[in-house]
CSV table of C-alpha atoms in Angstrom, one decimal:
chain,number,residue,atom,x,y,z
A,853,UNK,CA,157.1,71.0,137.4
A,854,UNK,CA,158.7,69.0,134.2
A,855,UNK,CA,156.5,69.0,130.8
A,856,UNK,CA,156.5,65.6,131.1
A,857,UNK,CA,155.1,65.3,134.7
A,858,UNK,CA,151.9,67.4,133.7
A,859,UNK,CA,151.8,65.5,130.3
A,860,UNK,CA,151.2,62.0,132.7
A,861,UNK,CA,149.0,64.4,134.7
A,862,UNK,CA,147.1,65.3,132.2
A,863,UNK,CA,146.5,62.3,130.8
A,864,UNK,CA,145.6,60.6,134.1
A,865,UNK,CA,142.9,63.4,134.9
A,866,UNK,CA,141.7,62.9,131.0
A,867,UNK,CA,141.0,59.0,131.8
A,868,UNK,CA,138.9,60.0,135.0
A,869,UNK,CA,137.2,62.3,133.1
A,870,UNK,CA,136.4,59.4,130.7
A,871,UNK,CA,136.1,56.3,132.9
A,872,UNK,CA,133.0,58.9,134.5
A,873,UNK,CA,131.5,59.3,131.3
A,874,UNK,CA,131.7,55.5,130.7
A,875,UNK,CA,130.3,54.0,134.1
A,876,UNK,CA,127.2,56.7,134.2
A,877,UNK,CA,125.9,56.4,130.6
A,878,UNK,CA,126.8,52.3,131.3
A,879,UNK,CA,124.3,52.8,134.0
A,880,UNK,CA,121.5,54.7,132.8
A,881,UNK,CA,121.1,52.3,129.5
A,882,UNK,CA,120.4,49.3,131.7
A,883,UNK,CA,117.8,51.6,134.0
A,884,UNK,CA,114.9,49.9,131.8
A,885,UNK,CA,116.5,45.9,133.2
A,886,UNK,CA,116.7,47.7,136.7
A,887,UNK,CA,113.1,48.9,136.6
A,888,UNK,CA,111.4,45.4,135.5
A,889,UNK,CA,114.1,43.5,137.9
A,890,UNK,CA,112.1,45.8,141.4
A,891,UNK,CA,108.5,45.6,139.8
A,892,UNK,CA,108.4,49.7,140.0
A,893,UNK,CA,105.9,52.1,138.3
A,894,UNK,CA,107.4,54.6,136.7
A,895,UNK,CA,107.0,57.0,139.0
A,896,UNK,CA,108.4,54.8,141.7
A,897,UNK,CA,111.2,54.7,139.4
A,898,UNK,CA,111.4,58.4,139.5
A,899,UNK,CA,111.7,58.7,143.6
A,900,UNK,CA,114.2,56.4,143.3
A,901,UNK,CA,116.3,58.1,140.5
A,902,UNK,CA,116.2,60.9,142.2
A,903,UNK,CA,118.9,59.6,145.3
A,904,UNK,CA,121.5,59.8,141.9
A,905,UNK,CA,120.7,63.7,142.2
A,906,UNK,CA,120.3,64.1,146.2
A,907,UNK,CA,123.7,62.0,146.6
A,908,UNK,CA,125.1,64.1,144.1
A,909,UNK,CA,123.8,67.9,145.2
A,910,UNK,CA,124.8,66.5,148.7
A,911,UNK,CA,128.3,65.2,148.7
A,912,UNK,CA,129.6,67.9,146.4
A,913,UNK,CA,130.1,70.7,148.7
A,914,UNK,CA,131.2,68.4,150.9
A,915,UNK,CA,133.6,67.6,148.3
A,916,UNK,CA,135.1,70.7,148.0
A,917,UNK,CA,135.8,71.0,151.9
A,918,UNK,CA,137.6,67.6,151.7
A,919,UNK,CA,139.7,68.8,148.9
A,920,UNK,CA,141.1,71.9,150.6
A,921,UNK,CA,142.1,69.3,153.9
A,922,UNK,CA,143.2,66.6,151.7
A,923,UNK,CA,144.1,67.8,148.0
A,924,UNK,CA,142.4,67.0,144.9
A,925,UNK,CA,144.1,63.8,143.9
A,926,UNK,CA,143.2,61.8,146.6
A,927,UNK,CA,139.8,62.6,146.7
A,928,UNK,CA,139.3,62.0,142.9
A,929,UNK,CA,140.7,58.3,143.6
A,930,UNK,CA,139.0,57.4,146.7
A,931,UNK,CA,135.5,58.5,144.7
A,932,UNK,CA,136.4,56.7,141.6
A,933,UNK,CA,136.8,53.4,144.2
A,934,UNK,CA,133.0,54.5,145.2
A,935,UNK,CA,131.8,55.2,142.0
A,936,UNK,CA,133.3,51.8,140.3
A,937,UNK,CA,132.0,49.8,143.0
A,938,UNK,CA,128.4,51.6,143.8
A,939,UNK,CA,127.5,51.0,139.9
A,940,UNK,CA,127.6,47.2,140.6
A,941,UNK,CA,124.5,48.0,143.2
A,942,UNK,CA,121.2,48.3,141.5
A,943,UNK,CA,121.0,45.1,140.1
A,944,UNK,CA,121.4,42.9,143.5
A,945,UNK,CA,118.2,45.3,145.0
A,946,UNK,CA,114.7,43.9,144.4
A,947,UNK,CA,112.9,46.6,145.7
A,948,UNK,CA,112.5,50.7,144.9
A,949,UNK,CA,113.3,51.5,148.6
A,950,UNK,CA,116.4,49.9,148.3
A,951,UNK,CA,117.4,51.0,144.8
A,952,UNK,CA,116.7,54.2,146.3
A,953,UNK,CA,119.5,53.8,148.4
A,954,UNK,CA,122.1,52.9,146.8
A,955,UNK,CA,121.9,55.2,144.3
A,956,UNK,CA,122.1,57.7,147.4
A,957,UNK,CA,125.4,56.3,147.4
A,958,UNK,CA,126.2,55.7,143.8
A,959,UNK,CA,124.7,59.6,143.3
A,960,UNK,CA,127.3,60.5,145.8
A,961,UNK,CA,130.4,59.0,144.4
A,962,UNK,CA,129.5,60.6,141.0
A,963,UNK,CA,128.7,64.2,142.5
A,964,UNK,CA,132.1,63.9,144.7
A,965,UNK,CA,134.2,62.7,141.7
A,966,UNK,CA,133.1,65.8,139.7
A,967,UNK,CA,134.1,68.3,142.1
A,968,UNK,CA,137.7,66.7,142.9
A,969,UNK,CA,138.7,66.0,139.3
A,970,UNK,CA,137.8,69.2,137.9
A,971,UNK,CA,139.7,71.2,140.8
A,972,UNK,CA,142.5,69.2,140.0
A,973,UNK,CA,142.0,69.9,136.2
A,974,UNK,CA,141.6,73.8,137.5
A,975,UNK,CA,145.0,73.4,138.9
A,976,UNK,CA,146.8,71.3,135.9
A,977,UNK,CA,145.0,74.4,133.8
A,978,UNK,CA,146.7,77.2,135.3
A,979,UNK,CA,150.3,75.3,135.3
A,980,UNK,CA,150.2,74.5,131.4
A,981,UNK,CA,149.0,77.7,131.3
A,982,UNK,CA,147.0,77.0,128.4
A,983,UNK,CA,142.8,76.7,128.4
A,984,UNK,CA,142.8,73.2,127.8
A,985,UNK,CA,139.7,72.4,130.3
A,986,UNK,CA,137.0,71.9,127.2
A,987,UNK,CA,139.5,68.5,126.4
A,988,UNK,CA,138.8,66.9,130.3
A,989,UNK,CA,135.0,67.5,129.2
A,990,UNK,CA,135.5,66.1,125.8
A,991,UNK,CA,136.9,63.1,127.3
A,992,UNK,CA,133.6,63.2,129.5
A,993,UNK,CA,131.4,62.9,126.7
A,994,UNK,CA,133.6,60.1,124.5
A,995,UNK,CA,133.4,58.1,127.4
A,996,UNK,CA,129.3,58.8,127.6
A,997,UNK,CA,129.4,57.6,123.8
A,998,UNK,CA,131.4,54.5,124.3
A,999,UNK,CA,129.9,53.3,127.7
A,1000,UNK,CA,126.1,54.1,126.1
A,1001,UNK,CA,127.3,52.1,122.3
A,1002,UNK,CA,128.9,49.2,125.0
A,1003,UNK,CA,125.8,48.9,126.8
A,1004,UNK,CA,123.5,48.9,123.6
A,1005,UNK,CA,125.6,46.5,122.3
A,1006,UNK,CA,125.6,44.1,125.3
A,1007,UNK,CA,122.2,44.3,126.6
A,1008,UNK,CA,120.8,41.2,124.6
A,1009,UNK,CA,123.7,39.4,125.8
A,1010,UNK,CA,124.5,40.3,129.4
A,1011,UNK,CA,122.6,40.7,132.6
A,1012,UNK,CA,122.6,44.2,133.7
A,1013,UNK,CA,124.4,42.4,137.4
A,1014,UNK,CA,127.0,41.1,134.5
A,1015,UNK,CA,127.2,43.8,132.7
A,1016,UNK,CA,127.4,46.6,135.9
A,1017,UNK,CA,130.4,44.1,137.6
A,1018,UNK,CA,132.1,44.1,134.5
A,1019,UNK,CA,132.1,48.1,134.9
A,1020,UNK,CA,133.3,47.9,138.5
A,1021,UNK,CA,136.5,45.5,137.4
A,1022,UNK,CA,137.3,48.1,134.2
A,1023,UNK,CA,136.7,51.1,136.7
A,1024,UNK,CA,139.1,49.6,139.5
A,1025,UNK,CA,141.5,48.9,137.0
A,1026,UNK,CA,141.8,52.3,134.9
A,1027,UNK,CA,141.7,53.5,138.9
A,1028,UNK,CA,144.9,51.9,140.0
A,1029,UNK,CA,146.9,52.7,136.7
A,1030,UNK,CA,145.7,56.3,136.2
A,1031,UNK,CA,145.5,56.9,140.2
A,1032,UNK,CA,149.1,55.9,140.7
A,1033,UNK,CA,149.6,58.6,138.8
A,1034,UNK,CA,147.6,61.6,140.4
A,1035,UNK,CA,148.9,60.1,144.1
A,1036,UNK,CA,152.3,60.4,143.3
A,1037,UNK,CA,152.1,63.9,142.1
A,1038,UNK,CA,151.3,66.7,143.8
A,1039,UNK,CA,149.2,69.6,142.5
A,1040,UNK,CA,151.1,71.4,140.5
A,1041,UNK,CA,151.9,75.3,141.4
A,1042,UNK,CA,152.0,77.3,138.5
A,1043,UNK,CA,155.4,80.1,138.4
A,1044,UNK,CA,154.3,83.1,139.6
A,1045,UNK,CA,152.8,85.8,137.6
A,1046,UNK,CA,149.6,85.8,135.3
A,1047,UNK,CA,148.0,82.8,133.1
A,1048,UNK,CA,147.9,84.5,129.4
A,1049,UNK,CA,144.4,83.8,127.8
A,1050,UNK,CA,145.0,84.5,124.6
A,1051,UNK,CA,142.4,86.7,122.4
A,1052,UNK,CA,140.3,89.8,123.0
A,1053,UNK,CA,140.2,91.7,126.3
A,1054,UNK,CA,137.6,92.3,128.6
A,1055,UNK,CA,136.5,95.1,126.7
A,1056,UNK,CA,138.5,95.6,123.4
A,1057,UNK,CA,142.2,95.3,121.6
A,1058,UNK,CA,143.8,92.1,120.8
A,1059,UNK,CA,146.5,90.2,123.8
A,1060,UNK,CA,147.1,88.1,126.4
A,1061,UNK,CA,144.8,89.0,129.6
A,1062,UNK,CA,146.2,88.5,133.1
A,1063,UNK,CA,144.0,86.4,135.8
A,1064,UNK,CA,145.0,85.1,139.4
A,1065,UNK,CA,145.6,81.2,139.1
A,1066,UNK,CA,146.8,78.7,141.6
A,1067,UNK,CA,146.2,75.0,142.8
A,1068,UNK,CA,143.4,74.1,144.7
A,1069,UNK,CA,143.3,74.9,148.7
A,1070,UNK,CA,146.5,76.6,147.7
A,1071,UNK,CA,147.7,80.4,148.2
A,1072,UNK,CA,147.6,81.5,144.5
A,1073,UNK,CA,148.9,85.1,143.2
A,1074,UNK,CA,146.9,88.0,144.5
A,1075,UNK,CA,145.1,85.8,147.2
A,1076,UNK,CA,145.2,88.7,149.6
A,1077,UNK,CA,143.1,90.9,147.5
A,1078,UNK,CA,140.9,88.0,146.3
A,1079,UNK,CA,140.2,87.7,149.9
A,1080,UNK,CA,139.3,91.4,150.6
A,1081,UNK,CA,136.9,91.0,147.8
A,1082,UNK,CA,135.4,88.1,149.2
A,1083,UNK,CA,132.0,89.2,148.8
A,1084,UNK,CA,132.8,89.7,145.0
A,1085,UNK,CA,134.2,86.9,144.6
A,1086,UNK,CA,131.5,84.5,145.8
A,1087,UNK,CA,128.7,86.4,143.7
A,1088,UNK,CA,131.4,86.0,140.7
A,1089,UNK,CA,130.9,82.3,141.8
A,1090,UNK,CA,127.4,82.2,142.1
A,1091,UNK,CA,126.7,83.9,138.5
A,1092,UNK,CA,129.6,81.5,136.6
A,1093,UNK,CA,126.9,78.9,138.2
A,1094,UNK,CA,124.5,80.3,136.5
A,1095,UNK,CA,126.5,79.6,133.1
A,1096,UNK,CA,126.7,76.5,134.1
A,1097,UNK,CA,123.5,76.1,135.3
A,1098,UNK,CA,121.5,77.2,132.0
A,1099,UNK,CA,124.0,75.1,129.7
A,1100,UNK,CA,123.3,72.1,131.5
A,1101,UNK,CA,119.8,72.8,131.8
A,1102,UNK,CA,120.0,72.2,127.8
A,1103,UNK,CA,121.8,69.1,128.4
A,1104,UNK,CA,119.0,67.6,130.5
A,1105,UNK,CA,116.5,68.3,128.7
A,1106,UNK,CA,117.9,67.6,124.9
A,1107,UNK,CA,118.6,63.6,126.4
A,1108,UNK,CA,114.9,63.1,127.9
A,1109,UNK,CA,113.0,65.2,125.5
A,1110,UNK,CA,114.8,65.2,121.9
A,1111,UNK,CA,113.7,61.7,120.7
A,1112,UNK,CA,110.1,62.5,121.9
A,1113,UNK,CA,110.0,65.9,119.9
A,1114,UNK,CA,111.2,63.8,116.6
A,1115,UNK,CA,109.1,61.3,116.5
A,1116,UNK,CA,105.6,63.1,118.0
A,1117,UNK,CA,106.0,66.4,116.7
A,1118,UNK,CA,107.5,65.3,113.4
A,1119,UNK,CA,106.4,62.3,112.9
A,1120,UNK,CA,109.8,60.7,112.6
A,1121,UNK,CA,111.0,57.0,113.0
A,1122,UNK,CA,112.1,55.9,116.2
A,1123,UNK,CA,115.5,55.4,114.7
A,1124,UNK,CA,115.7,59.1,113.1
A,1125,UNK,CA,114.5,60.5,116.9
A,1126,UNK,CA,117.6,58.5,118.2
A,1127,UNK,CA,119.5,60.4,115.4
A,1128,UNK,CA,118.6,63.7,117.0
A,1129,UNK,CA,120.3,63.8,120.4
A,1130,UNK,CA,123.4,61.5,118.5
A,1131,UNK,CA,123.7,64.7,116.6
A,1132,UNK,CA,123.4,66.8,119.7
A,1133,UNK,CA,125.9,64.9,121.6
A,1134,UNK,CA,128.6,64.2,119.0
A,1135,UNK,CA,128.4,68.0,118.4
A,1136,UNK,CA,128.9,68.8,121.6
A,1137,UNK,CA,131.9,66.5,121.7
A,1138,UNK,CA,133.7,68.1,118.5
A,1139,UNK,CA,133.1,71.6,120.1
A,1140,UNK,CA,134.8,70.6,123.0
A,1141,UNK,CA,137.4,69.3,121.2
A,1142,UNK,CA,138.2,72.5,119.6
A,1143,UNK,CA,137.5,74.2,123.3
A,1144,UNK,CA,141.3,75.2,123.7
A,1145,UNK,CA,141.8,76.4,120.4
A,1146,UNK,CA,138.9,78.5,120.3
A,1147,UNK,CA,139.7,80.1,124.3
A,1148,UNK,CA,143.2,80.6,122.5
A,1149,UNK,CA,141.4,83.0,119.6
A,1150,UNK,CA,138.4,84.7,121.3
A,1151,UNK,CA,139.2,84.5,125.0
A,1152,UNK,CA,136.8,83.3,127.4
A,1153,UNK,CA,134.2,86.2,127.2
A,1154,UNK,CA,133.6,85.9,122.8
A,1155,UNK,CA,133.5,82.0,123.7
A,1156,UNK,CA,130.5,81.8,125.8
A,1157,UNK,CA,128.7,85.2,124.7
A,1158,UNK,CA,128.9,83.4,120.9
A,1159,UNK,CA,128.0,80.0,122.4
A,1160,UNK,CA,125.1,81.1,124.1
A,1161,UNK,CA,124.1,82.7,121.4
A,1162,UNK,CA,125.1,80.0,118.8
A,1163,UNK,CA,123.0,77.6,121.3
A,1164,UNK,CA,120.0,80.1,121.3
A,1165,UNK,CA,119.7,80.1,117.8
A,1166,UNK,CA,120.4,76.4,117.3
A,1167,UNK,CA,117.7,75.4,119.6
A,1168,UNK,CA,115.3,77.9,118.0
A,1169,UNK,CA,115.4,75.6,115.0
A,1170,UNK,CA,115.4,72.5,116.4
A,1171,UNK,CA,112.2,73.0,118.1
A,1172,UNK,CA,110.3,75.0,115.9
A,1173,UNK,CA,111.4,73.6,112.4
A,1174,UNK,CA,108.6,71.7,110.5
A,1175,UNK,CA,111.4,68.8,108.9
A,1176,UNK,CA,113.0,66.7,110.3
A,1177,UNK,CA,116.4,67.3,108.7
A,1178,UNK,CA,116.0,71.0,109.7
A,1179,UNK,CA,115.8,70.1,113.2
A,1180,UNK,CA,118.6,67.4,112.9
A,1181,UNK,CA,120.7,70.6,112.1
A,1182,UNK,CA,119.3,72.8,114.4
A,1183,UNK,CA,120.2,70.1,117.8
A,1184,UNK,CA,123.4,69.9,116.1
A,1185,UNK,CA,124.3,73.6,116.0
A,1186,UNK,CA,122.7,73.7,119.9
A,1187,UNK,CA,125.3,71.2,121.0
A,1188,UNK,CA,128.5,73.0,119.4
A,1189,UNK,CA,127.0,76.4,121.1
A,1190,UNK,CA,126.7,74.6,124.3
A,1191,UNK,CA,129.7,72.5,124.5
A,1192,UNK,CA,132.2,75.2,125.9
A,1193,UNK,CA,130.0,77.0,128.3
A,1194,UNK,CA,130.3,74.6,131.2
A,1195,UNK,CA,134.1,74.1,130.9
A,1196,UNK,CA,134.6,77.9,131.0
A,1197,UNK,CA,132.4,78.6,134.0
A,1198,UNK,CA,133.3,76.1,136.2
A,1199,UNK,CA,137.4,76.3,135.2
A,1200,UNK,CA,137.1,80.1,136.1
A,1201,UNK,CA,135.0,79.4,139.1
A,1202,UNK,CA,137.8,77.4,140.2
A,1203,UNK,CA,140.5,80.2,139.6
A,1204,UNK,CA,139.0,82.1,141.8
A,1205,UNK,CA,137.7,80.1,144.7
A,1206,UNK,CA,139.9,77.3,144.3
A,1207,UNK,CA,137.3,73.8,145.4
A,1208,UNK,CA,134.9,75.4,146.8
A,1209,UNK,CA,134.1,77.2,143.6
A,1210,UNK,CA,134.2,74.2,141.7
A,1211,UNK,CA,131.8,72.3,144.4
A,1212,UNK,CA,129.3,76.0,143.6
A,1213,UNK,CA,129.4,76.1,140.4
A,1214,UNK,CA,128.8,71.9,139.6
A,1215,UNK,CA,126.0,72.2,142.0
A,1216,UNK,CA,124.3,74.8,140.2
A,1217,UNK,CA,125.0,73.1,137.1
A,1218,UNK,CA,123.4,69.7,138.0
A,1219,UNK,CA,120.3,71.3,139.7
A,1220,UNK,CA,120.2,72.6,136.0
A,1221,UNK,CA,120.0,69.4,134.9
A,1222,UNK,CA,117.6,68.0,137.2
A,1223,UNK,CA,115.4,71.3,136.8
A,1224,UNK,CA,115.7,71.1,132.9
A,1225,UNK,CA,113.4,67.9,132.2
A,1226,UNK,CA,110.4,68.1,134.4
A,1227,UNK,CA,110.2,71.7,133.6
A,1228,UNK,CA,110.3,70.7,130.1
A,1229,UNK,CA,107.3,68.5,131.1
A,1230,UNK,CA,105.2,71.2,132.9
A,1231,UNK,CA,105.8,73.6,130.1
A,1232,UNK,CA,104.9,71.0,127.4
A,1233,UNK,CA,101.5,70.4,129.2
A,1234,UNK,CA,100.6,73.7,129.2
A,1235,UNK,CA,102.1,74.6,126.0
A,1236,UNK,CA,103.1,72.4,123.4
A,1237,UNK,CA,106.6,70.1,124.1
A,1238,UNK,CA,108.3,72.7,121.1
A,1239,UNK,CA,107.4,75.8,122.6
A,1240,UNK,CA,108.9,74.3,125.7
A,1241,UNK,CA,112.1,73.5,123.8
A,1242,UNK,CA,112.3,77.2,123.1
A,1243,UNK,CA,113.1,77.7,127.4
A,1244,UNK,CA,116.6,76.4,125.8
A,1245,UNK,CA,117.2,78.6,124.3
A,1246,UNK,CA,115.8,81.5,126.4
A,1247,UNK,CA,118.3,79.9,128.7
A,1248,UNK,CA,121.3,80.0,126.0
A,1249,UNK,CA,120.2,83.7,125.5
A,1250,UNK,CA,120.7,84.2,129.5
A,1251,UNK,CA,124.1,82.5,129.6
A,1252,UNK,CA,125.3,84.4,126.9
A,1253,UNK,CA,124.0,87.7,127.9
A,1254,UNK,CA,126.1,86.8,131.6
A,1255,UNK,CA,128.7,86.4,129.9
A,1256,UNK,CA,128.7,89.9,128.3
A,1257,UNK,CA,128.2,91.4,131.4
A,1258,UNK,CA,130.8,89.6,134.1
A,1259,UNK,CA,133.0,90.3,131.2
A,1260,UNK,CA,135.4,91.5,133.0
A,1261,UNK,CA,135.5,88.9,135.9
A,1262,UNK,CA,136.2,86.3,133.3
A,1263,UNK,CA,139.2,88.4,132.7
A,1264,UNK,CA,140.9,89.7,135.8
């Protein structure tokens, strides 16, 4: 395939990426409007968030079925039409049973769109044959930024039904100009032979390390053996969830329970708590920025063993610092740690199982997330809400030490 066909492809897949970001984080800043629009407690509110998550865990194994029949690129368009039109839903509901349902759907569209672009980004990897999957993230989490600043900015101003359409028309539209684009191409098949990953080996010397790569639901070099190692293969699967699963545990729990550390346990302003997961966030950004370059240099095992580590450590100070700007720094160092973890796990699941180890290793991830805050919650009532911060970083630890030991598989 042409440079310049996986350049448009890449960019195309990079504005799904961000037109995600955008819609959910437009979304979850108007839940408050949605909330006193049905009359709900809060922990009405809670039953009902959680058909985001059930439509989500749901419909992405599903997903990965549907993009083996179908191919990725369809499937990423059709559930970016369902995502940009179920986020219009919650504000025409006047009750919790039926904002329930349709974020069932809306959870649905978000968990399907998840799986399909990043097994088309899987594939688009192994063709450039680069490890440029920490940019599709980064995009991800600028379009989190922007669609949360947007909403902040038009809440006063706009009803959430205003502001939620408006979101459908933009989503519709960056759907038909960026879609155009993955429908007329197919996924690309990298030339045969090995995708160089630059930096360290599995166990030590300097080079490029060989791994099996291919397009999803496609035959990909050495597919024969991957299959009589099946077995392997899926429990390589299920442990790169894991990765996945304790990074975005941190994740979860840094957006519901950072602002509440700040300001109870260090007696900070409400405007210096909403500084703390800003800094979180934006670091977690920058370090995806720098993903590929840093793949390039340390290889995928050095990445995620100094991550995790970098996360452990980071989060160790956020929670347990006495200062405010101690912690500030601490949430920021957590995010860069994190910020590569997810990207490598679920890319390499991917390479290996093609969609359905994508659809794995997302679900394991967003049960992380769903696990991370109400076990946050639990802990902190036993405990204290920063010794429950520290299960971050126990986490990090974990992810870090899997990475040390499936060292190999993130290699060969």
């Amino acid at each position: 395939m042409p440079d310049h066909t996986l350049t448009r492809l890449r960019v195309a897949l990079t504005a799904f990426f961000a037109l995600d970001g955008f819609v959910f984080a437009g979304w979850v800043v108007r839940i408050p409007a949605i909330k006193h629009q049905t009359h709900a407690s809060a922990g009405a509110l809670g039953m009902a968030l959680l058909g985001v998550s059930a439509g989500a865990v749901i419909t992405m194994t599903l997903t990965g079925r549907l993009c083996r029949r179908y191919g990725s690129h369809p499937v990423t368009v059709v559930c970016a039409v369902l995502l940009s039109l179920s986020v219009a839903l919650p504000p025409l509901t006047h009750s919790v049973w039926a904002l329930g349902a349709v974020l069932l759907v809306f959870g649905a569209a978000y968990g399907g769109i998840n799986v399909a672009f990043n097994s088309a980004a899987v594939d688009l990897v192994a063709a450039l044959r680069r490890p440029v999957m920490p940019t599709f993230h980064a995009a991800f989490s600028l379009g989190g930024m922007a669609g949360a600043g947007l909403g902040a900015i038009v809440a006063g101003h706009l009803s959430p039904t205003r502001h939620l359409l408006g979101l459908t028309v933009l989503g519709l539209a960056v759907t038909v100009v960026a879609g155009r684009t993955l429908l007329r191409i197919q996924p690309p098949v990298p030339a045969d032979g090995p995708v160089p990953v630059h930096g360290p080996g599995p166990v030590d010397g300097p080079g490029p390390v060989d791994e099996p790569a291919g397009p999803s639901g496609r035959e990909r070099p050495g597919g024969s053996a991957v299959r009589r190692a099946g077995g392997r293969t899926r429990g390589v699967v299920l442990v790169l969830g894991l990765v996945a699963l304790c990074t975005a545990y941190g994740e979860g729990a840094m957006a519901d329970w950072g602002a509440l550390h700040f300001e109870q346990d260090l007696d900070a302003s409400p405007a210096a708590a909403a500084v703390g997961y800003s800094c979180f966030a934006l670091a977690m950004t920058v370090g995806r920025l720098s993903g590929t370059a840093l793949l390039e240099r340390l290889g995928r095992t050095r990445t995620v063993v100094a991550g995790g580590a970098t996360a452990a450590a980071g989060m160790l100070l956020g929670a347990l610092a006495p200062s405010v700007w101690a912690a500030l720094l601490g949430f920021a160092v957590t995010g860069l740690g994190l910020a590569n973890l997810f990207p490598v796990a679920v890319e390499r699941a991917g390479a290996l199982a093609g969609p359905s180890g994508v659809a794995t290793a997302s679900t394991l991830g967003y049960g992380g997330m769903l696990l991370g805050p109400p076990a946050i919650g639990f802990m902190a009532d036993w405990l204290s809400l920063p010794a429950a911060l520290t299960s971050v970083a126990a986490l990090a630890a974990v992810a870090a030490t899997i990475g040390f030991v499936t060292r190999r598989a993130l290699h060969d």
